[in-house]
């Protein structure tokens, strides 16, 4: 079955099963491997992407749900890494293993789109579903604040 979806601003017609998880269409069909597979149960946040600007877990989002809609992945956030969050991540040395970082950044980008100057509590609440095995949570919060133009503590 052909499913039309806008991926990172480009219309695509994908010949995929409507029940295929969006994650596998992104990674295996389109070769967009920035979105990671973590748990497969929407518990860790590694597969976070935007669907019409809203945060979704691609591992449990069937392709039928993406039909006719717009998907933004980490590759589409800023292809050259110039998004303020990506720059802050690098400036503050946030990632250690880096595995969760695309999901963390995509979640933070959705937060900043809704709340340009979030409080620490709002950052923590927004990112609470994104797990970091390395425990870089304080650096993640600092990077979100930096990207928002807020002073570091």
PDB file of C-alpha atoms in Angstrom:
ATOM      1  CA  UNK A   1       0.000   0.000   0.000  1.00  0.00           C
ATOM      2  CA  UNK A   2       1.275   3.485  -0.839  1.00  0.00           C
ATOM      3  CA  UNK A   3       1.306   5.994   1.995  1.00  0.00           C
ATOM      4  CA  UNK A   4       2.022   9.639   1.248  1.00  0.00           C
ATOM      5  CA  UNK A   5       3.856  11.482   3.993  1.00  0.00           C
ATOM      6  CA  UNK A   6       5.970  14.627   4.175  1.00  0.00           C
ATOM      7  CA  UNK A   7       9.349  13.722   5.656  1.00  0.00           C
ATOM      8  CA  UNK A   8      11.558  16.646   6.631  1.00  0.00           C
ATOM      9  CA  UNK A   9       9.712  18.861   4.170  1.00  0.00           C
ATOM     10  CA  UNK A  10       9.778  16.452   1.225  1.00  0.00           C
ATOM     11  CA  UNK A  11       6.680  14.583   0.002  1.00  0.00           C
ATOM     12  CA  UNK A  12       7.246  10.838  -0.167  1.00  0.00           C
ATOM     13  CA  UNK A  13       5.074   7.980  -1.381  1.00  0.00           C
ATOM     14  CA  UNK A  14       6.119   4.918   0.575  1.00  0.00           C
ATOM     15  CA  UNK A  15       5.131   1.390  -0.345  1.00  0.00           C
ATOM     16  CA  UNK A  16       4.829   0.044   3.172  1.00  0.00           C
ATOM     17  CA  UNK A  17       2.417  -1.880   5.358  1.00  0.00           C
ATOM     18  CA  UNK A  18       0.117   0.640   7.098  1.00  0.00           C
ATOM     19  CA  UNK A  19       0.917  -1.084  10.406  1.00  0.00           C
ATOM     20  CA  UNK A  20       4.700  -0.776   9.961  1.00  0.00           C
ATOM     21  CA  UNK A  21       6.108   1.394  12.740  1.00  0.00           C
ATOM     22  CA  UNK A  22       7.154   4.821  11.523  1.00  0.00           C
ATOM     23  CA  UNK A  23      10.607   4.144  12.992  1.00  0.00           C
ATOM     24  CA  UNK A  24      11.268   1.303  10.550  1.00  0.00           C
ATOM     25  CA  UNK A  25      10.040   3.324   7.583  1.00  0.00           C
ATOM     26  CA  UNK A  26      12.401   6.135   8.572  1.00  0.00           C
ATOM     27  CA  UNK A  27      15.411   3.931   9.242  1.00  0.00           C
ATOM     28  CA  UNK A  28      15.024   0.972   6.885  1.00  0.00           C
ATOM     29  CA  UNK A  29      13.072   2.423   3.964  1.00  0.00           C
ATOM     30  CA  UNK A  30      14.384   6.001   3.904  1.00  0.00           C
ATOM     31  CA  UNK A  31      17.822   5.510   5.491  1.00  0.00           C
ATOM     32  CA  UNK A  32      17.250   8.225   8.119  1.00  0.00           C
ATOM     33  CA  UNK A  33      19.161   6.553  10.930  1.00  0.00           C
ATOM     34  CA  UNK A  34      19.374   9.518  13.314  1.00  0.00           C
ATOM     35  CA  UNK A  35      16.165   8.349  14.971  1.00  0.00           C
ATOM     36  CA  UNK A  36      17.180   5.452  17.201  1.00  0.00           C
ATOM     37  CA  UNK A  37      15.536   2.219  18.282  1.00  0.00           C
ATOM     38  CA  UNK A  38      15.695   1.938  22.046  1.00  0.00           C
ATOM     39  CA  UNK A  39      12.999  -0.127  23.704  1.00  0.00           C
ATOM     40  CA  UNK A  40      10.294  -0.631  21.061  1.00  0.00           C
ATOM     41  CA  UNK A  41       7.610   0.166  23.642  1.00  0.00           C
ATOM     42  CA  UNK A  42       7.587   4.002  23.744  1.00  0.00           C
ATOM     43  CA  UNK A  43       9.269   4.000  27.147  1.00  0.00           C
ATOM     44  CA  UNK A  44      12.730   5.465  26.495  1.00  0.00           C
ATOM     45  CA  UNK A  45      12.285   8.304  24.001  1.00  0.00           C
ATOM     46  CA  UNK A  46      15.197   7.411  21.707  1.00  0.00           C
ATOM     47  CA  UNK A  47      12.826   7.237  18.721  1.00  0.00           C
ATOM     48  CA  UNK A  48      11.158  10.619  19.282  1.00  0.00           C
ATOM     49  CA  UNK A  49      10.156  12.553  16.161  1.00  0.00           C
ATOM     50  CA  UNK A  50       7.601  15.259  15.429  1.00  0.00           C
ATOM     51  CA  UNK A  51       4.316  14.422  13.717  1.00  0.00           C
ATOM     52  CA  UNK A  52       2.692  17.689  12.638  1.00  0.00           C
ATOM     53  CA  UNK A  53       4.822  19.393  15.292  1.00  0.00           C
ATOM     54  CA  UNK A  54       3.793  17.058  18.104  1.00  0.00           C
ATOM     55  CA  UNK A  55       6.173  14.678  19.852  1.00  0.00           C
ATOM     56  CA  UNK A  56       5.531  11.009  19.036  1.00  0.00           C
ATOM     57  CA  UNK A  57       7.412   7.808  19.627  1.00  0.00           C
ATOM     58  CA  UNK A  58       8.153   6.423  16.174  1.00  0.00           C
ATOM     59  CA  UNK A  59       8.589   2.868  17.456  1.00  0.00           C
ATOM     60  CA  UNK A  60       4.860   2.557  18.226  1.00  0.00           C
ATOM     61  CA  UNK A  61       3.403   4.973  15.655  1.00  0.00           C
ATOM     62  CA  UNK A  62       1.997   2.993  12.718  1.00  0.00           C
ATOM     63  CA  UNK A  63       2.564   4.421   9.248  1.00  0.00           C
ATOM     64  CA  UNK A  64      -1.206   4.762   8.759  1.00  0.00           C
ATOM     65  CA  UNK A  65      -1.161   7.425  11.469  1.00  0.00           C
ATOM     66  CA  UNK A  66       1.483   9.402   9.537  1.00  0.00           C
ATOM     67  CA  UNK A  67      -0.424   9.274   6.242  1.00  0.00           C
ATOM     68  CA  UNK A  68      -0.972  12.744   4.816  1.00  0.00           C
ATOM     69  CA  UNK A  69       0.947  14.336   7.678  1.00  0.00           C
ATOM     70  CA  UNK A  70       4.341  15.927   8.243  1.00  0.00           C
ATOM     71  CA  UNK A  71       7.168  14.115  10.042  1.00  0.00           C
ATOM     72  CA  UNK A  72      10.319  15.863  11.230  1.00  0.00           C
ATOM     73  CA  UNK A  73      13.312  13.821  12.308  1.00  0.00           C
ATOM     74  CA  UNK A  74      16.617  14.941  13.815  1.00  0.00           C
ATOM     75  CA  UNK A  75      17.971  15.138  10.256  1.00  0.00           C
ATOM     76  CA  UNK A  76      15.183  17.561   9.352  1.00  0.00           C
ATOM     77  CA  UNK A  77      15.505  19.730  12.447  1.00  0.00           C
ATOM     78  CA  UNK A  78      18.642  21.238  10.927  1.00  0.00           C
ATOM     79  CA  UNK A  79      20.594  19.294   8.319  1.00  0.00           C
ATOM     80  CA  UNK A  80      23.771  21.270   9.020  1.00  0.00           C
ATOM     81  CA  UNK A  81      23.535  21.121  12.829  1.00  0.00           C
ATOM     82  CA  UNK A  82      22.828  24.836  13.180  1.00  0.00           C
ATOM     83  CA  UNK A  83      19.652  24.549  15.247  1.00  0.00           C
ATOM     84  CA  UNK A  84      20.183  26.333  18.601  1.00  0.00           C
ATOM     85  CA  UNK A  85      19.631  23.070  20.479  1.00  0.00           C
ATOM     86  CA  UNK A  86      22.185  21.199  18.392  1.00  0.00           C
ATOM     87  CA  UNK A  87      24.698  24.004  18.882  1.00  0.00           C
ATOM     88  CA  UNK A  88      24.060  24.106  22.644  1.00  0.00           C
ATOM     89  CA  UNK A  89      24.449  20.321  22.833  1.00  0.00           C
ATOM     90  CA  UNK A  90      27.881  20.588  21.237  1.00  0.00           C
ATOM     91  CA  UNK A  91      28.941  23.707  23.166  1.00  0.00           C
ATOM     92  CA  UNK A  92      28.114  22.085  26.514  1.00  0.00           C
ATOM     93  CA  UNK A  93      29.381  18.605  25.626  1.00  0.00           C
ATOM     94  CA  UNK A  94      26.049  17.022  26.489  1.00  0.00           C
ATOM     95  CA  UNK A  95      26.346  13.570  24.919  1.00  0.00           C
ATOM     96  CA  UNK A  96      28.459  10.792  26.275  1.00  0.00           C
ATOM     97  CA  UNK A  97      27.363   7.713  24.346  1.00  0.00           C
ATOM     98  CA  UNK A  98      24.961   9.889  22.324  1.00  0.00           C
ATOM     99  CA  UNK A  99      22.350   7.207  21.794  1.00  0.00           C
ATOM    100  CA  UNK A 100      19.432   9.093  23.372  1.00  0.00           C
ATOM    101  CA  UNK A 101      20.414  12.529  22.161  1.00  0.00           C
ATOM    102  CA  UNK A 102      18.300  12.749  18.980  1.00  0.00           C
ATOM    103  CA  UNK A 103      15.190  11.940  21.009  1.00  0.00           C
ATOM    104  CA  UNK A 104      16.198  14.387  23.730  1.00  0.00           C
ATOM    105  CA  UNK A 105      16.768  17.168  21.177  1.00  0.00           C
ATOM    106  CA  UNK A 106      13.506  16.499  19.329  1.00  0.00           C
ATOM    107  CA  UNK A 107      11.563  16.577  22.606  1.00  0.00           C
ATOM    108  CA  UNK A 108      13.315  19.779  23.665  1.00  0.00           C
ATOM    109  CA  UNK A 109      12.622  21.387  20.260  1.00  0.00           C
ATOM    110  CA  UNK A 110       8.897  20.722  20.675  1.00  0.00           C
ATOM    111  CA  UNK A 111       9.042  22.234  24.167  1.00  0.00           C
ATOM    112  CA  UNK A 112      10.803  25.390  22.940  1.00  0.00           C
ATOM    113  CA  UNK A 113       8.308  25.763  20.099  1.00  0.00           C
ATOM    114  CA  UNK A 114       5.510  25.908  22.687  1.00  0.00           C
ATOM    115  CA  UNK A 115       7.375  27.571  25.544  1.00  0.00           C
ATOM    116  CA  UNK A 116      10.378  29.658  24.349  1.00  0.00           C
ATOM    117  CA  UNK A 117      11.622  30.367  27.901  1.00  0.00           C
ATOM    118  CA  UNK A 118      10.840  27.253  29.934  1.00  0.00           C
ATOM    119  CA  UNK A 119      11.544  26.927  33.640  1.00  0.00           C
ATOM    120  CA  UNK A 120      13.719  24.129  35.002  1.00  0.00           C
ATOM    121  CA  UNK A 121      10.562  22.330  36.127  1.00  0.00           C
ATOM    122  CA  UNK A 122       9.014  22.630  32.649  1.00  0.00           C
ATOM    123  CA  UNK A 123      12.198  21.302  31.039  1.00  0.00           C
ATOM    124  CA  UNK A 124      12.353  18.406  33.488  1.00  0.00           C
ATOM    125  CA  UNK A 125       8.657  17.614  32.988  1.00  0.00           C
ATOM    126  CA  UNK A 126       8.907  17.740  29.192  1.00  0.00           C
ATOM    127  CA  UNK A 127      11.978  15.520  29.056  1.00  0.00           C
ATOM    128  CA  UNK A 128      10.907  13.151  31.850  1.00  0.00           C
ATOM    129  CA  UNK A 129       9.996  10.402  29.364  1.00  0.00           C
ATOM    130  CA  UNK A 130      13.398  10.481  27.679  1.00  0.00           C
ATOM    131  CA  UNK A 131      15.926   8.203  29.338  1.00  0.00           C
ATOM    132  CA  UNK A 132      19.673   8.806  29.315  1.00  0.00           C
ATOM    133  CA  UNK A 133      21.731   5.819  30.389  1.00  0.00           C
ATOM    134  CA  UNK A 134      24.744   8.075  30.917  1.00  0.00           C
ATOM    135  CA  UNK A 135      22.841  10.390  33.260  1.00  0.00           C
ATOM    136  CA  UNK A 136      23.613  13.685  31.516  1.00  0.00           C
ATOM    137  CA  UNK A 137      20.343  15.227  32.679  1.00  0.00           C
ATOM    138  CA  UNK A 138      21.891  18.360  34.187  1.00  0.00           C
ATOM    139  CA  UNK A 139      23.812  19.058  30.974  1.00  0.00           C
ATOM    140  CA  UNK A 140      20.666  18.406  28.936  1.00  0.00           C
ATOM    141  CA  UNK A 141      18.736  20.955  31.011  1.00  0.00           C
ATOM    142  CA  UNK A 142      21.604  23.461  30.698  1.00  0.00           C
ATOM    143  CA  UNK A 143      21.661  23.015  26.908  1.00  0.00           C
ATOM    144  CA  UNK A 144      17.903  23.593  26.638  1.00  0.00           C
ATOM    145  CA  UNK A 145      18.272  26.772  28.687  1.00  0.00           C
ATOM    146  CA  UNK A 146      21.207  27.915  26.554  1.00  0.00           C
ATOM    147  CA  UNK A 147      19.237  27.308  23.357  1.00  0.00           C
ATOM    148  CA  UNK A 148      16.394  29.339  24.881  1.00  0.00           C
ATOM    149  CA  UNK A 149      18.787  32.189  25.575  1.00  0.00           C
ATOM    150  CA  UNK A 150      18.491  31.795  29.327  1.00  0.00           C
ATOM    151  CA  UNK A 151      21.442  32.185  31.679  1.00  0.00           C
ATOM    152  CA  UNK A 152      23.063  29.071  33.052  1.00  0.00           C
ATOM    153  CA  UNK A 153      23.042  28.558  36.795  1.00  0.00           C
TER     154      UNK A 153
END
